Tab-separated table of C-alpha atoms in Angstrom:
chain	number	residue	atom	x	y	z
A	1	MET	CA	0.000	0.000	0.000
A	2	GLN	CA	1.289	3.505	-0.822
A	3	LEU	CA	2.881	5.176	2.223
A	4	PHE	CA	2.943	8.924	2.860
A	5	TYR	CA	4.909	10.867	5.486
A	6	THR	CA	2.447	13.259	7.151
A	7	PRO	CA	4.153	14.779	10.222
A	8	ASP	CA	1.250	17.158	10.831
A	9	ILE	CA	-1.435	14.517	11.380
A	10	ALA	CA	-2.752	14.286	14.949
A	11	PRO	CA	-3.991	11.133	16.689
A	12	HIS	CA	-7.788	10.664	16.755
A	13	GLN	CA	-8.270	12.703	13.555
A	14	GLN	CA	-11.220	11.343	11.584
A	15	SER	CA	-10.021	12.765	8.298
A	16	PHE	CA	-6.891	14.314	6.852
A	17	VAL	CA	-6.072	16.474	3.847
A	18	LEU	CA	-2.844	15.628	2.024
A	19	SER	CA	-0.472	18.522	1.327
A	20	GLU	CA	-0.534	19.944	-2.191
A	21	GLU	CA	2.676	18.079	-3.016
A	22	GLU	CA	1.485	14.721	-1.660
A	23	SER	CA	-1.954	15.227	-3.255
A	24	LYS	CA	-0.323	15.808	-6.624
A	25	HIS	CA	1.891	12.755	-6.139
A	26	ALA	CA	-1.027	10.516	-5.166
A	27	ILE	CA	-3.652	11.708	-7.647
A	28	ARG	CA	-1.645	12.925	-10.660
A	29	VAL	CA	1.504	10.797	-10.514
A	30	LEU	CA	0.182	7.570	-8.985
A	31	ARG	CA	-3.286	8.147	-10.510
A	32	MET	CA	-5.013	7.094	-7.304
A	33	GLY	CA	-8.756	7.677	-6.979
A	34	ALA	CA	-11.565	7.829	-4.436
A	35	GLY	CA	-11.930	4.627	-2.459
A	36	GLN	CA	-8.287	3.605	-2.718
A	37	ARG	CA	-6.395	2.982	0.499
A	38	VAL	CA	-3.124	4.530	1.609
A	39	GLN	CA	-0.939	4.475	4.712
A	40	LEU	CA	0.358	7.505	6.603
A	41	VAL	CA	3.249	7.709	9.061
A	42	ASP	CA	3.752	10.728	11.312
A	43	GLY	CA	7.403	10.055	12.203
A	44	ARG	CA	6.446	9.824	15.896
A	45	GLY	CA	5.325	6.198	15.934
A	46	GLY	CA	1.898	6.750	14.398
A	47	LEU	CA	0.833	4.586	11.464
A	48	TYR	CA	-2.552	5.329	9.905
A	49	THR	CA	-4.581	3.448	7.343
A	50	ALA	CA	-6.805	5.752	5.321
A	51	ALA	CA	-9.074	5.787	2.287
A	52	ILE	CA	-9.250	8.530	-0.323
A	53	VAL	CA	-12.698	10.151	-0.144
A	54	ASP	CA	-11.975	13.133	-2.411
A	55	ASP	CA	-9.266	12.659	-5.053
A	56	HIS	CA	-8.665	16.392	-5.498
A	57	PRO	CA	-5.222	16.782	-7.174
A	58	LYS	CA	-4.207	19.611	-4.834
A	59	ARG	CA	-5.973	18.742	-1.561
A	60	ALA	CA	-6.901	15.084	-1.553
A	61	VAL	CA	-9.131	14.238	1.400
A	62	LEU	CA	-8.606	11.024	3.327
A	63	GLU	CA	-10.810	9.251	5.843
A	64	ILE	CA	-8.789	7.692	8.654
A	65	LEU	CA	-9.849	4.056	9.045
A	66	LYS	CA	-7.269	2.805	11.509
A	67	ALA	CA	-4.645	4.424	13.733
A	68	GLU	CA	-1.745	2.643	15.409
A	69	THR	CA	0.619	4.427	17.820
A	70	GLY	CA	4.061	3.487	19.105
A	71	ARG	CA	4.598	1.288	16.073
A	72	GLY	CA	8.001	-0.447	16.190
A	73	LYS	CA	9.061	1.414	19.330
A	74	ARG	CA	12.477	0.235	20.458
A	75	PRO	CA	13.332	-0.356	24.137
A	76	TYR	CA	16.353	1.980	24.041
A	77	TYR	CA	17.328	5.473	22.869
A	78	LEU	CA	20.399	5.889	20.674
A	79	HIS	CA	22.052	9.195	19.834
A	80	ILE	CA	24.998	9.118	17.437
A	81	ALA	CA	27.140	12.244	17.175
A	82	ILE	CA	29.182	11.840	14.018
A	83	ALA	CA	31.762	14.017	12.295
A	84	PRO	CA	30.510	14.490	8.708
A	85	THR	CA	32.729	12.719	6.194
A	86	LYS	CA	34.571	14.528	3.411
A	87	HIS	CA	32.246	12.888	0.865
A	88	VAL	CA	28.718	13.632	2.046
A	89	GLU	CA	27.306	10.524	0.314
A	90	ARG	CA	28.964	8.506	3.065
A	91	VAL	CA	26.987	10.369	5.716
A	92	GLU	CA	23.867	9.916	3.616
A	93	TRP	CA	24.240	6.177	3.465
A	94	PHE	CA	24.937	6.035	7.192
A	95	LEU	CA	21.656	7.877	7.776
A	96	GLU	CA	19.800	5.539	5.425
A	97	LYS	CA	21.202	2.421	7.073
A	98	ALA	CA	20.875	3.771	10.625
A	99	THR	CA	17.222	4.606	9.974
A	100	GLU	CA	16.725	1.043	8.754
A	101	VAL	CA	18.394	-0.683	11.707
A	102	GLY	CA	17.270	1.796	14.356
A	103	ILE	CA	18.469	5.150	15.685
A	104	ASP	CA	16.733	7.983	17.544
A	105	GLU	CA	18.938	11.045	17.208
A	106	VAL	CA	21.864	12.150	15.074
A	107	THR	CA	24.079	15.197	15.586
A	108	PRO	CA	26.740	16.140	13.038
A	109	ILE	CA	29.766	17.264	15.062
A	110	ILE	CA	32.513	19.489	13.749
A	111	CYS	CA	35.911	18.383	15.031
A	112	GLU	CA	39.479	19.656	14.841
A	113	HIS	CA	40.374	17.165	12.101
A	114	SER	CA	37.070	17.444	10.233
A	115	GLU	CA	37.640	17.810	6.497
A	116	ARG	CA	34.024	18.904	6.166
A	117	LYS	CA	32.944	21.783	8.379
A	118	GLU	CA	29.297	22.035	7.301
A	119	VAL	CA	26.367	19.883	6.168
A	120	LYS	CA	22.967	20.684	4.705
A	121	THR	CA	20.592	18.970	7.113
A	122	GLU	CA	17.583	19.507	4.811
A	123	ARG	CA	18.995	17.107	2.250
A	124	LEU	CA	20.062	14.614	4.928
A	125	LYS	CA	16.568	14.698	6.405
A	126	LYS	CA	15.118	13.735	3.007
A	127	VAL	CA	17.374	10.669	3.017
A	128	MET	CA	16.045	9.658	6.448
A	129	VAL	CA	12.411	10.180	5.423
A	130	ALA	CA	12.935	7.989	2.344
A	131	ALA	CA	14.614	5.287	4.453
A	132	MET	CA	11.836	5.446	7.061
A	133	LYS	CA	9.201	4.920	4.379
A	134	GLN	CA	11.209	2.264	2.576
A	135	SER	CA	11.695	0.232	5.764
A	136	LEU	CA	8.063	0.769	6.849
A	137	LYS	CA	9.016	2.547	10.048
A	138	ALA	CA	6.800	5.037	11.856
A	139	TYR	CA	9.578	6.844	13.735
A	140	LEU	CA	11.715	9.459	12.008
A	141	PRO	CA	15.065	9.901	13.769
A	142	ARG	CA	15.781	13.414	14.984
A	143	LEU	CA	18.531	15.157	13.020
A	144	ASN	CA	20.128	18.072	14.866
A	145	GLU	CA	21.931	21.007	13.324
A	146	PRO	CA	25.740	20.604	13.311
A	147	LEU	CA	27.507	21.396	16.595
A	148	GLY	CA	31.124	21.831	17.565
A	149	LEU	CA	32.313	18.890	19.662
A	150	GLY	CA	32.767	21.177	22.682
A	151	ALA	CA	29.156	22.325	22.513
A	152	LEU	CA	27.954	18.735	22.240
A	153	LEU	CA	29.983	17.649	25.293
A	154	GLU	CA	28.459	20.571	27.158
A	155	HIS	CA	24.925	19.758	26.033
A	156	GLU	CA	24.721	15.922	26.084
A	157	ARG	CA	24.583	14.855	29.728
A	158	GLN	CA	22.025	12.026	29.746
A	159	GLY	CA	22.444	8.262	29.851
A	160	GLN	CA	25.528	6.251	28.900
A	161	ARG	CA	27.981	8.291	26.869
A	162	PHE	CA	30.780	6.778	24.844
A	163	ILE	CA	33.572	7.949	22.582
A	164	ALA	CA	34.872	5.625	19.848
A	165	HIS	CA	38.335	7.061	19.282
A	166	CYS	CA	41.210	5.228	17.587
A	167	ALA	CA	44.023	6.352	19.888
A	168	ASP	CA	45.684	3.843	22.206
A	169	GLY	CA	44.360	3.197	25.679
A	170	ASP	CA	42.083	0.801	27.527
A	171	LYS	CA	38.714	0.430	25.853
A	172	GLU	CA	35.765	-1.895	26.353
A	173	TYR	CA	33.574	-3.289	23.615
A	174	VAL	CA	30.494	-1.098	23.493
A	175	SER	CA	28.361	-4.266	23.372
A	176	GLU	CA	29.715	-5.194	26.809
A	177	MET	CA	29.155	-1.707	28.229
A	178	ILE	CA	25.623	-1.057	27.040
A	179	VAL	CA	22.947	-1.460	29.690
A	180	PRO	CA	19.843	-2.765	27.874
A	181	GLY	CA	16.851	-0.454	27.899
A	182	GLY	CA	18.972	2.634	28.385
A	183	ARG	CA	19.866	5.833	26.595
A	184	TYR	CA	23.215	5.965	24.806
A	185	THR	CA	25.281	8.597	23.050
A	186	ILE	CA	28.220	7.495	20.905
A	187	LEU	CA	30.770	9.950	19.504
A	188	ILE	CA	32.205	8.986	16.114
A	189	GLY	CA	35.190	10.998	14.908
A	190	PRO	CA	36.296	12.260	11.489
A	191	GLU	CA	38.622	10.534	9.009
A	192	GLY	CA	41.612	11.838	10.952
A	193	ASP	CA	40.157	10.729	14.320
A	194	PHE	CA	39.576	12.993	17.318
A	195	SER	CA	42.522	15.122	18.429
A	196	GLY	CA	44.262	14.328	21.705
A	197	ALA	CA	42.691	17.427	23.242
A	198	GLU	CA	39.230	16.371	22.060
A	199	ILE	CA	39.654	12.903	23.566
A	200	GLU	CA	40.775	14.440	26.868
A	201	ALA	CA	37.824	16.829	26.904
A	202	SER	CA	35.404	13.964	26.167
A	203	LEU	CA	36.787	11.847	29.011
A	204	ARG	CA	36.621	14.844	31.367
A	205	ALA	CA	32.981	15.297	30.336
A	206	GLY	CA	32.305	11.711	31.394
A	207	PHE	CA	32.344	9.942	28.024
A	208	LEU	CA	33.797	6.426	28.267
A	209	PRO	CA	36.244	5.138	25.636
A	210	ILE	CA	34.892	2.170	23.676
A	211	THR	CA	36.033	0.065	20.745
A	212	LEU	CA	33.882	-1.169	17.888
A	213	GLY	CA	36.274	-3.992	17.036
A	214	HIS	CA	39.824	-4.501	15.837
A	215	ALA	CA	39.296	-3.397	12.244
A	216	ARG	CA	40.091	0.129	11.136
A	217	LEU	CA	36.624	1.321	10.166
A	218	ARG	CA	35.615	4.277	8.076
A	219	THR	CA	33.700	6.971	9.955
A	220	GLU	CA	30.321	5.987	8.531
A	221	THR	CA	30.951	2.265	9.031
A	222	ALA	CA	31.911	2.820	12.667
A	223	ALA	CA	28.720	4.799	13.224
A	224	LEU	CA	26.576	2.035	11.747
A	225	VAL	CA	28.389	-0.592	13.808
A	226	GLY	CA	27.438	1.478	16.869
A	227	CYS	CA	23.764	1.261	15.866
A	228	LEU	CA	23.955	-2.511	15.449
A	229	GLU	CA	25.831	-3.029	18.726
A	230	ALA	CA	23.042	-1.178	20.525
A	231	ALA	CA	20.350	-3.169	18.715
A	232	ILE	CA	21.983	-6.522	19.438
A	233	ALA	CA	22.772	-5.696	23.088
A	234	ASN	CA	19.114	-4.772	23.596
A	235	ARG	CA	17.836	-8.072	22.220
A	236	ARG	CA	18.994	-9.678	25.424
A	237	TYR	CA	16.690	-7.241	27.231
B	1	MET	CA	53.340	3.863	4.563
B	2	GLN	CA	52.184	3.146	0.985
B	3	LEU	CA	50.430	-0.237	0.734
B	4	PHE	CA	50.429	-2.449	-2.357
B	5	TYR	CA	48.352	-5.544	-3.061
B	6	THR	CA	50.735	-8.212	-4.345
B	7	PRO	CA	48.896	-11.551	-4.468
B	8	ASP	CA	51.826	-13.271	-6.187
B	9	ILE	CA	54.377	-12.733	-3.429
B	10	ALA	CA	55.443	-15.901	-1.597
B	11	PRO	CA	56.482	-16.150	2.069
B	12	HIS	CA	60.256	-16.192	2.693
B	13	GLN	CA	60.995	-14.246	-0.500
B	14	GLN	CA	64.041	-12.014	0.024
B	15	SER	CA	63.106	-9.639	-2.756
B	16	PHE	CA	60.120	-8.870	-4.932
B	17	VAL	CA	59.550	-7.081	-8.236
B	18	LEU	CA	56.438	-4.913	-8.431
B	19	SER	CA	54.193	-5.444	-11.467
B	20	GLU	CA	54.529	-2.904	-14.286
B	21	GLU	CA	51.322	-1.191	-13.132
B	22	GLU	CA	52.347	-1.013	-9.469
B	23	SER	CA	55.889	0.034	-10.412
B	24	LYS	CA	54.514	2.898	-12.489
B	25	HIS	CA	52.190	3.888	-9.647
B	26	ALA	CA	54.988	3.847	-7.070
B	27	ILE	CA	57.798	5.426	-9.068
B	28	ARG	CA	56.035	7.701	-11.585
B	29	VAL	CA	52.829	8.655	-9.788
B	30	LEU	CA	53.957	8.621	-6.142
B	31	ARG	CA	57.534	9.585	-7.149
B	32	MET	CA	59.017	7.078	-4.708
B	33	GLY	CA	62.720	6.355	-4.894
B	34	ALA	CA	65.347	3.860	-3.800
B	35	GLY	CA	65.516	3.482	-0.015
B	36	GLN	CA	61.857	4.339	0.597
B	37	ARG	CA	59.750	1.816	2.450
B	38	VAL	CA	56.439	0.309	1.365
B	39	GLN	CA	54.065	-2.344	2.658
B	40	LEU	CA	52.725	-5.301	0.688
B	41	VAL	CA	49.680	-7.461	1.436
B	42	ASP	CA	49.109	-10.770	-0.322
B	43	GLY	CA	45.396	-11.099	0.483
B	44	ARG	CA	46.106	-14.349	2.355
B	45	GLY	CA	47.128	-12.859	5.679
B	46	GLY	CA	50.650	-11.886	4.686
B	47	LEU	CA	51.855	-8.365	5.408
B	48	TYR	CA	55.338	-7.440	4.233
B	49	THR	CA	57.507	-4.415	4.914
B	50	ALA	CA	59.909	-3.736	2.072
B	51	ALA	CA	62.385	-1.137	0.839
B	52	ILE	CA	62.786	-0.018	-2.758
B	53	VAL	CA	66.265	-1.042	-3.935
B	54	ASP	CA	65.772	-0.283	-7.655
B	55	ASP	CA	63.265	2.439	-8.523
B	56	HIS	CA	62.760	1.209	-12.097
B	57	PRO	CA	59.456	2.698	-13.354
B	58	LYS	CA	58.354	-0.600	-14.929
B	59	ARG	CA	59.867	-3.223	-12.631
B	60	ALA	CA	60.712	-1.678	-9.292
B	61	VAL	CA	62.715	-4.066	-7.132
B	62	LEU	CA	61.982	-4.348	-3.427
B	63	GLU	CA	63.949	-5.929	-0.630
B	64	ILE	CA	61.703	-7.681	1.893
B	65	LEU	CA	62.656	-6.486	5.377
B	66	LYS	CA	59.894	-8.012	7.464
B	67	ALA	CA	57.179	-10.591	6.842
B	68	GLU	CA	54.122	-11.169	9.022
B	69	THR	CA	51.651	-13.991	8.334
B	70	GLY	CA	48.114	-14.560	9.550
B	71	ARG	CA	47.698	-10.866	10.192
B	72	GLY	CA	44.266	-10.040	11.625
B	73	LYS	CA	43.052	-13.620	11.277
B	74	ARG	CA	39.536	-13.970	12.655
B	75	PRO	CA	38.437	-16.985	14.755
B	76	TYR	CA	35.512	-17.781	12.413
B	77	TYR	CA	34.731	-18.230	8.721
B	78	LEU	CA	31.820	-16.323	7.220
B	79	HIS	CA	30.326	-16.961	3.791
B	80	ILE	CA	27.528	-14.657	2.640
B	81	ALA	CA	25.507	-15.710	-0.387
B	82	ILE	CA	23.648	-12.617	-1.524
B	83	ALA	CA	21.247	-11.935	-4.369
B	84	PRO	CA	22.724	-8.980	-6.290
B	85	THR	CA	20.601	-5.849	-5.929
B	86	LYS	CA	18.989	-4.078	-8.870
B	87	HIS	CA	21.409	-1.166	-8.387
B	88	VAL	CA	24.884	-2.697	-8.349
B	89	GLU	CA	26.296	0.177	-6.230
B	90	ARG	CA	24.418	-1.345	-3.304
B	91	VAL	CA	26.290	-4.624	-3.725
B	92	GLU	CA	29.512	-2.663	-4.052
B	93	TRP	CA	29.026	-0.864	-0.778
B	94	PHE	CA	28.091	-4.104	0.938
B	95	LEU	CA	31.397	-5.578	-0.266
B	96	GLU	CA	33.316	-2.511	0.904
B	97	LYS	CA	31.720	-2.571	4.352
B	98	ALA	CA	31.882	-6.357	4.708
B	99	THR	CA	35.593	-6.282	3.868
B	100	GLU	CA	36.054	-3.629	6.557
B	101	VAL	CA	34.159	-5.468	9.308
B	102	GLY	CA	35.199	-8.974	8.296
B	103	ILE	CA	34.018	-11.590	5.804
B	104	ASP	CA	35.725	-14.574	4.165
B	105	GLU	CA	33.652	-15.542	1.150
B	106	VAL	CA	30.890	-13.988	-0.938
B	107	THR	CA	28.746	-15.699	-3.566
B	108	PRO	CA	26.283	-13.723	-5.670
B	109	ILE	CA	23.178	-15.914	-5.970
B	110	ILE	CA	20.582	-15.605	-8.694
B	111	CYS	CA	17.082	-16.144	-7.326
B	112	GLU	CA	13.570	-16.399	-8.747
B	113	HIS	CA	12.754	-12.808	-7.766
B	114	SER	CA	16.186	-11.380	-8.634
B	115	GLU	CA	15.855	-8.165	-10.627
B	116	ARG	CA	19.526	-8.489	-11.559
B	117	LYS	CA	20.560	-11.787	-13.111
B	118	GLU	CA	24.265	-11.071	-13.601
B	119	VAL	CA	27.187	-9.236	-12.008
B	120	LYS	CA	30.694	-8.398	-13.190
B	121	THR	CA	32.859	-9.897	-10.460
B	122	GLU	CA	36.021	-8.191	-11.769
B	123	ARG	CA	34.683	-4.775	-10.815
B	124	LEU	CA	33.378	-6.048	-7.470
B	125	LYS	CA	36.783	-7.536	-6.710
B	126	LYS	CA	38.403	-4.117	-7.258
B	127	VAL	CA	36.043	-2.692	-4.618
B	128	MET	CA	37.130	-5.393	-2.151
B	129	VAL	CA	40.837	-4.848	-2.850
B	130	ALA	CA	40.442	-1.114	-2.263
B	131	ALA	CA	38.551	-1.742	0.990
B	132	MET	CA	41.174	-4.271	2.133
B	133	LYS	CA	43.949	-1.736	1.587
B	134	GLN	CA	41.969	1.146	3.077
B	135	SER	CA	41.227	-0.820	6.246
B	136	LEU	CA	44.799	-2.184	6.462
B	137	LYS	CA	43.707	-5.805	6.208
B	138	ALA	CA	45.870	-8.609	4.873
B	139	TYR	CA	43.044	-10.967	3.918
B	140	LEU	CA	41.102	-10.468	0.702
B	141	PRO	CA	37.671	-12.115	0.892
B	142	ARG	CA	37.004	-14.720	-1.782
B	143	LEU	CA	34.438	-13.599	-4.352
B	144	ASN	CA	32.829	-16.493	-6.239
B	145	GLU	CA	31.210	-16.314	-9.654
B	146	PRO	CA	27.407	-15.976	-9.502
B	147	LEU	CA	25.478	-19.198	-8.885
B	148	GLY	CA	21.822	-20.113	-9.048
B	149	LEU	CA	20.407	-20.643	-5.550
B	150	GLY	CA	19.850	-24.352	-6.308
B	151	ALA	CA	23.508	-24.840	-7.216
B	152	LEU	CA	24.596	-23.072	-4.048
B	153	LEU	CA	22.361	-25.261	-1.843
B	154	GLU	CA	23.875	-28.273	-3.583
B	155	HIS	CA	27.427	-27.043	-3.141
B	156	GLU	CA	27.513	-25.419	0.321
B	157	ARG	CA	27.423	-28.231	2.886
B	158	GLN	CA	29.843	-27.092	5.605
B	159	GLY	CA	29.290	-25.509	8.985
B	160	GLN	CA	26.217	-23.671	10.204
B	161	ARG	CA	23.958	-22.642	7.350
B	162	PHE	CA	21.237	-20.044	7.671
B	163	ILE	CA	18.617	-18.429	5.472
B	164	ALA	CA	17.422	-14.887	6.293
B	165	HIS	CA	14.044	-14.885	4.564
B	166	CYS	CA	11.221	-12.445	5.313
B	167	ALA	CA	8.311	-14.887	5.150
B	168	ASP	CA	6.434	-15.792	8.329
B	169	GLY	CA	7.522	-18.681	10.509
B	170	ASP	CA	9.611	-19.384	13.583
B	171	LYS	CA	13.068	-17.861	13.377
B	172	GLU	CA	15.892	-17.400	15.843
B	173	TYR	CA	18.200	-14.406	16.014
B	174	VAL	CA	21.339	-15.386	14.160
B	175	SER	CA	23.379	-13.950	17.049
B	176	GLU	CA	21.814	-16.567	19.325
B	177	MET	CA	22.359	-19.414	16.842
B	178	ILE	CA	25.982	-18.773	15.950
B	179	VAL	CA	28.480	-21.082	17.617
B	180	PRO	CA	31.624	-18.993	18.156
B	181	GLY	CA	34.703	-20.167	16.276
B	182	GLY	CA	32.648	-21.864	13.591
B	183	ARG	CA	31.980	-21.632	9.892
B	184	TYR	CA	28.756	-19.941	8.798
B	185	THR	CA	26.890	-19.450	5.554
B	186	ILE	CA	24.052	-16.928	5.439
B	187	LEU	CA	21.672	-16.651	2.487
B	188	ILE	CA	20.405	-13.128	1.791
B	189	GLY	CA	17.569	-12.817	-0.723
B	190	PRO	CA	16.714	-10.264	-3.400
B	191	GLU	CA	14.487	-7.179	-3.072
B	192	GLY	CA	11.419	-9.392	-3.557
B	193	ASP	CA	12.639	-11.971	-1.004
B	194	PHE	CA	13.108	-15.674	-1.690
B	195	SER	CA	10.175	-17.482	-3.276
B	196	GLY	CA	8.213	-20.015	-1.232
B	197	ALA	CA	9.784	-22.813	-3.246
B	198	GLU	CA	13.289	-21.429	-2.629
B	199	ILE	CA	12.650	-21.241	1.130
B	200	GLU	CA	11.408	-24.841	1.117
B	201	ALA	CA	14.416	-26.020	-0.852
B	202	SER	CA	16.772	-24.224	1.525
B	203	LEU	CA	15.162	-25.785	4.593
B	204	ARG	CA	15.294	-29.210	2.942
B	205	ALA	CA	18.998	-28.625	2.268
B	206	GLY	CA	19.498	-28.038	6.003
B	207	PHE	CA	19.586	-24.235	6.128
B	208	LEU	CA	18.005	-22.849	9.314
B	209	PRO	CA	15.678	-19.836	9.179
B	210	ILE	CA	17.046	-16.815	11.064
B	211	THR	CA	16.030	-13.229	11.617
B	212	LEU	CA	18.306	-10.194	11.615
B	213	GLY	CA	15.868	-8.115	13.644
B	214	HIS	CA	12.373	-6.691	13.362
B	215	ALA	CA	13.115	-3.985	10.826
B	216	ARG	CA	12.561	-4.522	7.131
B	217	LEU	CA	16.108	-4.276	5.834
B	218	ARG	CA	17.332	-3.733	2.319
B	219	THR	CA	19.208	-6.675	0.827
B	220	GLU	CA	22.633	-5.076	1.282
B	221	THR	CA	21.849	-3.885	4.805
B	222	ALA	CA	20.711	-7.351	5.839
B	223	ALA	CA	23.925	-8.852	4.482
B	224	LEU	CA	26.063	-6.382	6.436
B	225	VAL	CA	24.031	-6.998	9.593
B	226	GLY	CA	24.866	-10.697	9.130
B	227	CYS	CA	28.585	-9.858	9.086
B	228	LEU	CA	28.281	-7.803	12.268
B	229	GLU	CA	26.211	-10.432	14.087
B	230	ALA	CA	28.938	-12.977	13.357
B	231	ALA	CA	31.677	-10.598	14.490
B	232	ILE	CA	29.909	-9.683	17.731
B	233	ALA	CA	28.923	-13.292	18.542
B	234	ASN	CA	32.561	-14.309	18.145
B	235	ARG	CA	33.813	-11.691	20.594
B	236	ARG	CA	32.378	-13.863	23.343
B	237	TYR	CA	34.665	-16.621	22.053
């Protein structure tokens, strides 16, 4: 069934009018007509089944037949703060894959060794919306505006906080550290890794050093491994 | 240090002559000269440190200073048989990521619902070689020529064998099924999943149904999740 992302739908609505863009897509492009059924996701766990009652090409009217909330809610909260890669496509695929396997919040962090100092979050958000729809999820991960690492350390104080740096030192496997059912933040550094000063500052701020395995992983691979470690650790919940 | 892939080097060699292509790359492109050091990987676990003794642009001669074997050997053997995706870039990134996180053998399988019935393994192998070098690994995963699913079921008889299909039925998490230190084969289906007949045939051939989680994953994501499940399960080894 055709799925639409409708963040502005509220629970308990009896009917809903598709935006002009979605109306055009449904009625003109997909040639859908009155009586046909569609699905809506609100990005907050709501999945709605609806029927087209007025196939107006600019404001198609839907009748809500069924509403489901908390669809696919995971028992943990994962925030990945990742230094954008030089080639933005690598961040884009991380966001696509992370949305598929499960993530709640992403913050691009600008680090000392970052080759890329800015990202367009609008475009990245489109990638996440497409991945959410493609994987039939009802939750859209939150994508924050880019922050300097210092500001993030200042701001992120909740739950278990980890830094996956590549410098020497004692590190635990994140899968052994994660407490199931919790809230986690994992810092993933740029191609050139975090600087010594950044690692120090992170440890002072209470972030624990973790390893994602012995292999030297690309930034975006490391970030995805973090998502999977959290998912697998929480299965034992 | 510059890393070259030299599959034809043998252990205990005192010296080695780079191929014409690699010689040109080292001497003409990278402008390396006599006395400079390079690293060689043979794709079979061998990592060599060498010094250029003759910077000939077509047959540069190296003196082998140090040889390490079994570098980064993992305690398990993982074979992923994956239906090539419609867009081949998705297979390519799976191979890049799988090489980074660890895989031993890949077989493209042609299934009933496969939208792509052929793949050029030469190009895919280049992706794996680049990923091996980028992630400083000494093992190059084996990439088999494409096989029909039936032929693969016939041919793959060793170790633990799993099928990650999306149809209903009892399934265990692969992470719970994996016996650390073993040999595993995981079948990953095409965009349209395996057909009912293919699932039946796989079960008859002794493949066990597994799940990679609740999310609907793309083919290439599911395959990478399989690699990570195996890696994480083997940490407890």
